[in-house]
Amino acid sequence: MKPRLVFKLLLALLAVFALAVAGCGNDDDDAPAAEPAPAPAEEEAPMEEEAPMEEEAPMEEEAPMEEEAPMEEEAPMEEEAPMEEEAPMEEEAPMEPFRVAVVAPSASNDLAFTQSMFDAVNALVDSGQIAEFAITDGTFIVEDAGAAIRGYADEGYDLVIAHGSQYGGPLQEIAPDFPDVSFAWGTAVDTFGLPNVYSYSVRSDLGGYVNGVVAAQLTESNVIGVIGPIEVGDAKLYVDGFATGATAQNPDVEVNIVYTGSFADVALAAEAAQSHISAGADVLTGSAQMVVGATGVAQENGVLWFGTQANQTPLGEDIVVASQVYRWEVVLSQVVEQVKAGTLGGETFIMTFEGGGLDIQFNDAMDIPADVLASAQATIDGLSDGSISTGQ
Amino acid sequence: MNDFFTVSIIIATLASGIRLAVPFLLAALGEAVGQRAGVLNLGVEGVMLIGAFSAYYAALETGSAAFGLLMGLASGVAMGLVYALITVVMHAEQGISGIGIYLFGLGFTDLLFQKQVGTPKPISGLQAKPFDWLAEDTGRAGELLFSHTVLTYVAFLLVPVVYWLITRTTFGLNVRAVGENPQAADTLGVSVNGIRTAAIVIGNTMAGLAGAALALEIGIFQQNLTAGRGFIAIALVYFGAWRPVGVMAGSLLFGIVSSTVLQLQVQDVISGSVSSIANMAPAVLTVIVLVVVSRRIGQPAALTRPFTRDS
């Protein structure tokens, strides 16, 4: 009798837990599908088959949708297309407006790498260049990303953006299977010689250099700490550019660099910040999504912070001085126009200050001396006209 | 470069190592209790994530880190009951079930974070340092010992508590009996399922606490916040030979090696590609010690074996 009682009790508790969990969800995603912003509803769709961790994610929201499958002709519902894997959709594909899918490694609101692309695609949706937009974010497992990329290509998206340098391997395998689909891959400078792959990258060293110049003027201890993830890609460029800028501005400044070895380890980034502070740093910067750990430590210790990839002011209004913001829409806009014109790839785009692709955004709440702001602008001008070099 | 060998830097590095050790210690101590009862839980990472998100979200919504901590613990209890239901009542294969719990925790917390929070929002975590006043009066050693937050002391205090629980109480005796020979324990009237359920709940509660400690210490949540710490905690249970003091030693070793690598980079003693290799040092060291230790001390005999009266 006792085990039965325990069993019933456990079942009851499980039921309560399940109810509580169900209660936590909200129905935001039922909002009109024409607005792509609340992406999570559609983002996991192509992943359904292979990613057990995401299985539970789309269920709640999508269940009602599937019932409505026969109503596919309704225009606002069309962006749900990837979840419907039946053949009939393909008939409509050639007629459809321009559809873009993004596969990215971290959350679409990470205030860093993925958000920079998420915001960019939304900007092009607003401007009307892109009609439909789907995203699968959080695919830090490369195999999952590969499945998502293939899924979107299979669904007939016009442009599939593999937003992560680690996605090169799967993309190289997938792209030849879909010669009519254009792929964009970044940050990278290689198109694998494939006619339907664009690559894009960013001269993050440029904004890093400007941040470094400003940081060197604001440090009092002359010790600056930098927290990088892994010594590759735009993170490395940013870190190197920052160090060059800081020492160019003030050769007495000591720039200490730590790579935590992880894009995701927030706690380690926090400890890296603590290590910098114990070594005397009064200004910190860092790249990648794990820096949210470091900004907390900076805030706690009243240490200034310089951001990159997205405007990181919300992470600490008292400490964030400036952020280098990626505005991928500048590059993306060109890619979209070329794809529309029939050129599906074969070109590499590098984003710089030119055309506003890179932007240094200062925190308005900070009292930054006018001469420092002027030096930042002079540095941007110098980097743009070539009179200043980051050494990259 | 030579700055590394100054007392203040060494103290700061050790203090940093202690802080890094806390989530490992909490999770591994709990897992040790579960494993002593014969239940392997590979889902520690998932439970930590659920504990971390529960604590973060509760603290974000209410502004109370203490309430967040409570929610972290509660989520651990709930996950413990779920895991007990799966493995003890339904006799599911423990390895696979644990992986299921991990994947559930990873996806579920990410989903909830996206839905309920969105952009990472800092919270004021558990920053209170109860013995800070002692640190000022006791110099450098005091800084090492007294400059930590409450949960750090709780974690280290749990080492003797768990030791006492396992070795000096009837419950602990039953846990060990159930982990070594459940059939014999059963014939002596010990409720194998009851003891295992209790051990699982204790283990998961501590995993939930470990996650909560992580989120409240950093003051933020992000997808996959635990970054593999739950799996390392499981390795540290083997490392520590299922004994609380051994688990503590392993956690401290892992934490201090990690903080030393960070500090050596800050001091420019190691840089460039060497730092990438150095970042692997804690894991490599753990594996080496694991191999040496686990050859000498056997695991609980009934570990991973579901119990049924007929078996």
Coordinates of C-alpha atoms in Angstrom, one line a residue, chain A:
Chain A
M1 CA 0.0 0.0 0.0
K2 CA 2.8 2.4 0.9
P3 CA 4.5 2.4 -2.5
R4 CA 1.1 3.1 -4.1
L5 CA 0.6 6.0 -1.9
V6 CA 4.1 7.3 -2.7
F7 CA 3.4 6.8 -6.4
K8 CA 0.1 8.7 -6.2
L9 CA 1.7 11.5 -4.3
L10 CA 4.5 11.8 -6.9
L11 CA 1.9 11.8 -9.7
A12 CA 0.0 14.5 -7.9
L13 CA 3.1 16.6 -7.5
L14 CA 4.1 16.1 -11.1
A15 CA 0.7 17.2 -12.2
V16 CA 1.0 20.4 -10.0
F17 CA 4.5 21.0 -11.4
A18 CA 3.2 20.5 -15.0
L19 CA 0.3 22.9 -14.3
A20 CA 2.7 25.5 -12.9
V21 CA 4.9 25.2 -15.9
A22 CA 2.0 25.5 -18.3
G23 CA 0.9 28.6 -16.4
C24 CA 4.2 30.2 -17.0
G25 CA 3.9 30.3 -20.7
N26 CA 2.1 33.2 -22.4
D27 CA 0.4 33.5 -25.7
D28 CA 2.4 36.4 -27.1
D29 CA 3.2 34.4 -30.1
D30 CA -0.3 34.4 -31.3
A31 CA 0.3 37.9 -32.3
P32 CA -0.1 38.6 -36.0
A33 CA 2.6 36.7 -37.9
A34 CA 3.5 39.6 -40.1
E35 CA 5.5 41.1 -37.2
P36 CA 8.6 39.0 -36.9
A37 CA 9.9 40.3 -33.6
P38 CA 8.6 37.7 -31.2
A39 CA 10.5 35.0 -33.1
P40 CA 10.5 32.1 -30.7
A41 CA 7.3 30.7 -32.1
E42 CA 8.6 30.0 -35.5
E43 CA 12.3 29.7 -34.7
E44 CA 12.5 26.1 -33.7
A45 CA 10.2 24.8 -36.5
P46 CA 12.8 23.2 -38.8
M47 CA 14.5 21.7 -35.8
E48 CA 11.7 19.6 -34.7
E49 CA 13.1 16.4 -36.0
E50 CA 16.5 16.3 -34.5
A51 CA 16.9 18.5 -31.4
P52 CA 15.3 16.9 -28.4
M53 CA 16.1 19.9 -26.2
E54 CA 13.9 22.0 -28.3
E55 CA 11.1 19.6 -28.7
E56 CA 9.0 21.0 -26.0
A57 CA 9.6 24.5 -27.1
P58 CA 7.3 24.9 -30.1
M59 CA 4.6 22.6 -28.9
E60 CA 2.4 24.9 -27.0
E61 CA 2.3 27.7 -29.5
E62 CA 2.2 25.6 -32.6
A63 CA -0.5 23.1 -31.7
P64 CA -3.3 25.5 -32.6
M65 CA -1.6 26.4 -35.8
E66 CA -1.3 22.9 -37.1
E67 CA -5.0 22.5 -36.8
E68 CA -5.4 25.3 -39.1
A69 CA -3.2 23.8 -41.8
P70 CA -5.9 23.7 -44.4
M71 CA -6.1 27.6 -44.2
E72 CA -2.7 28.0 -45.8
E73 CA -4.0 30.6 -48.2
E74 CA -4.3 33.2 -45.5
A75 CA -1.5 35.5 -46.1
P76 CA -0.5 36.4 -42.5
M77 CA 0.0 32.8 -41.6
E78 CA 2.6 32.1 -44.3
E79 CA 5.6 32.7 -42.2
E80 CA 4.7 29.6 -40.2
A81 CA 5.5 27.6 -43.4
P82 CA 8.7 25.8 -42.1
M83 CA 6.7 23.8 -39.7
E84 CA 4.6 22.4 -42.4
E85 CA 6.7 20.0 -44.2
E86 CA 4.2 18.7 -46.6
A87 CA 4.8 19.1 -50.3
P88 CA 2.0 21.5 -51.2
M89 CA 3.9 24.5 -49.9
E90 CA 6.5 24.1 -52.6
E91 CA 4.0 25.0 -55.2
E92 CA 3.7 28.5 -53.8
A93 CA 7.4 29.0 -53.2
P94 CA 8.3 30.7 -56.5
M95 CA 5.5 33.2 -56.2
E96 CA 6.3 34.2 -52.7
P97 CA 7.9 37.4 -51.5
F98 CA 11.5 37.5 -50.4
R99 CA 12.0 35.2 -47.4
V100 CA 15.0 35.1 -45.2
A101 CA 15.9 32.6 -42.5
V102 CA 18.6 33.0 -39.9
V103 CA 20.4 30.3 -37.9
A104 CA 22.4 31.7 -35.0
P105 CA 24.3 30.3 -32.0
S106 CA 22.9 32.3 -29.1
A107 CA 19.7 34.0 -28.1
S108 CA 18.2 36.6 -30.5
N109 CA 18.2 39.0 -27.6
D110 CA 21.6 38.4 -26.2
L111 CA 22.7 42.0 -26.5
A112 CA 25.6 40.7 -28.6
F113 CA 26.3 38.6 -31.7
T114 CA 23.0 37.1 -32.5
Q115 CA 21.0 40.2 -31.6
S116 CA 23.0 42.3 -34.0
M117 CA 21.8 40.1 -36.9
F118 CA 18.3 39.8 -35.5
D119 CA 18.0 43.6 -35.4
A120 CA 19.4 43.9 -38.8
V121 CA 17.0 41.5 -40.5
N122 CA 14.1 43.2 -38.7
A123 CA 15.3 46.6 -40.0
L124 CA 15.1 45.2 -43.5
V125 CA 11.7 43.8 -42.8
D126 CA 10.6 47.3 -41.7
S127 CA 12.1 48.8 -44.9
G128 CA 10.2 46.2 -46.9
Q129 CA 13.2 44.5 -48.5
I130 CA 12.4 41.3 -46.7
A131 CA 8.8 40.1 -46.6
E132 CA 9.2 37.1 -44.2
F133 CA 11.8 36.3 -41.6
A134 CA 12.3 33.2 -39.5
I135 CA 15.1 32.5 -37.0
T136 CA 16.4 29.5 -35.2
D137 CA 18.6 30.8 -32.5
G138 CA 20.5 29.2 -29.6
T139 CA 22.0 26.5 -31.9
F140 CA 25.4 26.5 -30.2
I141 CA 25.5 22.8 -31.2
V142 CA 26.8 22.9 -34.8
E143 CA 25.0 19.8 -35.9
D144 CA 21.7 21.3 -34.8
A145 CA 22.6 24.4 -36.8
G146 CA 23.3 22.3 -39.8
A147 CA 19.9 20.6 -39.6
A148 CA 18.3 24.0 -39.3
I149 CA 20.1 25.4 -42.3
R150 CA 19.1 22.4 -44.3
G151 CA 15.6 22.6 -43.1
Y152 CA 15.2 26.3 -44.2
A153 CA 16.8 25.6 -47.5
D154 CA 14.4 22.7 -48.0
E155 CA 11.5 25.0 -47.2
G156 CA 12.5 27.2 -50.1
Y157 CA 13.7 30.3 -48.3
D158 CA 15.4 32.7 -50.7
L159 CA 18.3 33.5 -48.4
V160 CA 19.5 31.4 -45.4
I161 CA 21.9 33.1 -43.2
A162 CA 24.3 30.9 -41.2
H163 CA 25.3 33.5 -38.6
G164 CA 28.3 31.9 -36.9
S165 CA 31.8 31.2 -38.2
Q166 CA 31.5 27.7 -36.7
Y167 CA 28.8 26.9 -39.2
G168 CA 31.2 26.8 -42.2
G169 CA 31.5 23.0 -42.2
P170 CA 27.9 22.1 -42.5
L171 CA 27.2 25.0 -44.9
Q172 CA 29.9 23.7 -47.2
E173 CA 28.1 20.4 -47.4
I174 CA 24.6 21.8 -47.6
A175 CA 24.9 24.6 -50.1
P176 CA 25.7 22.5 -53.1
D177 CA 22.5 20.5 -52.5
F178 CA 20.3 23.6 -52.9
P179 CA 21.7 25.5 -56.0
D180 CA 18.6 27.7 -56.1
V181 CA 18.9 28.9 -52.5
S182 CA 21.3 31.6 -51.6
F183 CA 23.3 31.3 -48.4
A184 CA 25.2 33.9 -46.4
W185 CA 27.8 32.9 -43.9
G186 CA 29.5 35.0 -41.3
T187 CA 31.6 36.1 -39.8
A188 CA 33.8 34.7 -42.4
V189 CA 35.6 35.6 -45.6
D190 CA 35.4 32.3 -47.5
T191 CA 32.6 31.4 -49.9
F192 CA 34.1 27.9 -50.6
G193 CA 34.1 28.8 -54.3
L194 CA 30.4 28.1 -54.3
P195 CA 28.2 30.2 -56.5
N196 CA 25.4 30.3 -54.0
V197 CA 27.3 31.3 -50.9
Y198 CA 28.0 34.8 -49.7
S199 CA 30.2 35.5 -46.8
Y200 CA 30.3 38.5 -44.6
S201 CA 32.6 39.8 -41.9
V202 CA 33.2 42.8 -39.9
R203 CA 36.3 44.9 -39.2
S204 CA 35.5 44.8 -35.5
D205 CA 39.1 46.0 -34.9
L206 CA 38.0 49.4 -36.1
G207 CA 35.4 50.0 -33.4
G208 CA 37.8 48.2 -31.0
Y209 CA 40.5 50.7 -31.8
V210 CA 38.1 53.6 -31.1
N211 CA 37.0 52.1 -27.9
G212 CA 40.6 51.6 -27.0
V213 CA 41.4 55.2 -27.7
V214 CA 38.6 56.4 -25.4
A215 CA 39.4 53.8 -22.7
A216 CA 43.0 55.0 -22.6
Q217 CA 41.8 58.5 -21.8
L218 CA 39.4 57.4 -19.1
T219 CA 41.6 55.0 -17.1
E220 CA 43.2 56.4 -14.0
S221 CA 45.1 53.3 -13.0
N222 CA 46.5 52.9 -16.6
V223 CA 45.5 49.2 -16.4
I224 CA 42.7 48.0 -18.7
G225 CA 41.3 44.5 -18.8
V226 CA 40.0 42.7 -21.9
I227 CA 37.9 39.5 -21.8
G228 CA 37.6 37.5 -25.0
P229 CA 36.0 34.1 -25.6
I230 CA 38.2 32.2 -28.0
E231 CA 41.0 33.7 -30.0
V232 CA 39.2 33.6 -33.3
G233 CA 37.0 35.7 -35.7
D234 CA 35.6 39.1 -34.9
A235 CA 36.3 38.6 -31.2
K236 CA 40.0 38.4 -31.8
L237 CA 39.9 41.3 -34.2
Y238 CA 38.1 43.4 -31.6
V239 CA 40.5 42.5 -28.8
D240 CA 43.5 43.2 -31.0
G241 CA 42.1 46.5 -32.3
F242 CA 41.2 47.6 -28.8
A243 CA 44.7 46.9 -27.4
T244 CA 46.3 48.7 -30.4
G245 CA 44.0 51.7 -30.0
A246 CA 44.6 52.0 -26.2
T247 CA 48.4 51.8 -26.4
A248 CA 48.5 54.1 -29.4
Q249 CA 46.6 56.7 -27.4
N250 CA 48.7 56.2 -24.3
P251 CA 51.8 54.0 -24.4
D252 CA 51.9 53.8 -20.6
V253 CA 48.6 51.9 -20.6
E254 CA 48.8 48.3 -19.7
V255 CA 46.2 46.2 -21.6
N256 CA 45.8 42.7 -20.0
I257 CA 44.0 40.2 -22.2
V258 CA 42.2 37.0 -21.0
Y259 CA 40.5 34.5 -23.3
T260 CA 38.2 32.3 -21.3
G261 CA 38.0 29.6 -23.9
S262 CA 34.2 29.7 -24.1
F263 CA 31.6 31.8 -25.8
A264 CA 29.0 30.7 -23.2
D265 CA 30.7 30.6 -19.8
V266 CA 29.2 33.6 -18.0
A267 CA 30.6 32.6 -14.6
L268 CA 34.1 32.3 -16.0
A269 CA 33.8 35.7 -17.7
A270 CA 32.7 37.1 -14.3
E271 CA 35.8 35.7 -12.7
A272 CA 38.0 36.9 -15.5
A273 CA 36.7 40.4 -14.7
Q274 CA 37.4 39.9 -11.1
S275 CA 41.0 38.8 -11.9
H276 CA 41.5 42.0 -14.0
I277 CA 40.2 44.1 -11.2
S278 CA 42.4 42.4 -8.7
A279 CA 45.3 43.3 -11.0
G280 CA 44.4 46.9 -10.9
A281 CA 42.1 47.4 -14.0
D282 CA 39.6 50.3 -13.8
V283 CA 38.3 49.9 -17.3
L284 CA 37.1 46.6 -18.9
T285 CA 35.9 45.5 -22.2
G286 CA 35.0 42.2 -23.8
S287 CA 33.4 40.4 -26.7
A288 CA 30.8 37.7 -27.1
Q289 CA 27.6 36.8 -25.3
M290 CA 29.3 35.6 -22.1
V291 CA 30.3 39.2 -21.2
V292 CA 27.0 39.7 -19.3
G293 CA 28.8 38.0 -16.4
A294 CA 31.7 40.5 -16.6
T295 CA 29.5 43.6 -16.8
G296 CA 27.9 42.6 -13.5
V297 CA 31.3 42.5 -11.8
A298 CA 32.2 45.8 -13.4
Q299 CA 29.0 47.3 -12.1
E300 CA 29.6 46.0 -8.6
N301 CA 33.1 47.4 -8.5
G302 CA 32.3 50.7 -10.3
V303 CA 34.6 49.8 -13.2
L304 CA 34.0 51.3 -16.7
W305 CA 32.9 49.0 -19.5
F306 CA 33.2 49.2 -23.3
G307 CA 30.9 47.0 -25.3
T308 CA 30.8 45.6 -28.8
Q309 CA 28.4 43.8 -31.2
A310 CA 25.3 45.5 -29.8
N311 CA 24.6 48.5 -27.6
Q312 CA 25.3 47.1 -24.1
T313 CA 24.2 50.1 -22.1
P314 CA 21.2 48.2 -20.7
L315 CA 23.7 45.9 -18.9
G316 CA 24.9 48.8 -16.8
E317 CA 23.9 52.4 -17.3
D318 CA 26.4 53.6 -14.7
I319 CA 29.4 51.9 -16.2
V320 CA 29.0 51.4 -20.0
V321 CA 30.8 54.2 -21.8
A322 CA 30.4 53.2 -25.4
S323 CA 29.5 50.2 -27.6
Q324 CA 30.6 49.3 -31.0
V325 CA 27.3 48.4 -32.8
Y326 CA 27.2 46.1 -35.8
R327 CA 24.6 47.2 -38.3
W328 CA 24.5 44.2 -40.5
E329 CA 21.6 45.6 -42.4
V330 CA 24.1 47.6 -44.4
V331 CA 25.7 44.5 -45.8
L332 CA 22.5 42.4 -45.7
S333 CA 20.7 45.0 -47.8
Q334 CA 23.3 44.5 -50.6
V335 CA 23.1 40.7 -50.4
V336 CA 19.3 40.8 -50.6
E337 CA 19.4 43.1 -53.6
Q338 CA 21.9 40.9 -55.4
V339 CA 19.9 37.7 -54.7
K340 CA 16.8 39.4 -56.0
A341 CA 18.8 40.3 -59.1
G342 CA 19.7 36.7 -59.6
T343 CA 23.3 36.6 -58.2
L344 CA 23.1 34.0 -55.4
G345 CA 26.6 34.2 -54.1
G346 CA 30.3 34.2 -54.7
E347 CA 31.1 37.4 -52.9
T348 CA 32.5 38.5 -49.6
F349 CA 31.3 41.6 -47.8
I350 CA 33.4 43.3 -45.1
M351 CA 31.6 45.8 -42.9
T352 CA 33.4 49.0 -41.8
F353 CA 32.4 52.5 -40.7
E354 CA 31.7 53.3 -44.4
G355 CA 28.0 53.4 -45.0
G356 CA 27.3 53.2 -41.3
G357 CA 27.9 49.4 -41.0
L358 CA 29.8 50.1 -37.8
D359 CA 28.6 52.6 -35.3
I360 CA 30.1 53.8 -32.0
Q361 CA 27.2 54.5 -29.6
F362 CA 28.0 56.4 -26.5
N363 CA 25.9 56.1 -23.3
D364 CA 24.1 59.4 -23.0
A365 CA 23.7 58.9 -19.3
M366 CA 27.5 59.0 -18.8
D367 CA 29.3 62.3 -18.4
I368 CA 32.0 61.9 -21.0
P369 CA 34.4 64.9 -21.5
A370 CA 33.9 66.7 -24.8
D371 CA 37.5 66.3 -25.8
V372 CA 37.3 62.6 -25.4
L373 CA 34.2 62.5 -27.6
A374 CA 36.0 64.6 -30.1
S375 CA 39.0 62.3 -30.1
A376 CA 36.7 59.4 -30.8
Q377 CA 35.2 61.1 -33.8
A378 CA 38.7 62.1 -35.1
T379 CA 39.8 58.4 -34.7
I380 CA 36.7 57.2 -36.7
D381 CA 37.6 59.8 -39.4
G382 CA 41.2 58.7 -39.4
L383 CA 40.3 55.0 -39.7
S384 CA 37.9 55.8 -42.5
D385 CA 40.3 57.8 -44.6
G386 CA 43.2 55.5 -43.9
S387 CA 45.3 57.9 -42.0
I388 CA 45.1 55.7 -38.9
S389 CA 45.7 51.9 -39.1
T390 CA 44.7 49.3 -36.6
G391 CA 47.6 47.1 -37.8
Q392 CA 45.2 44.4 -39.1

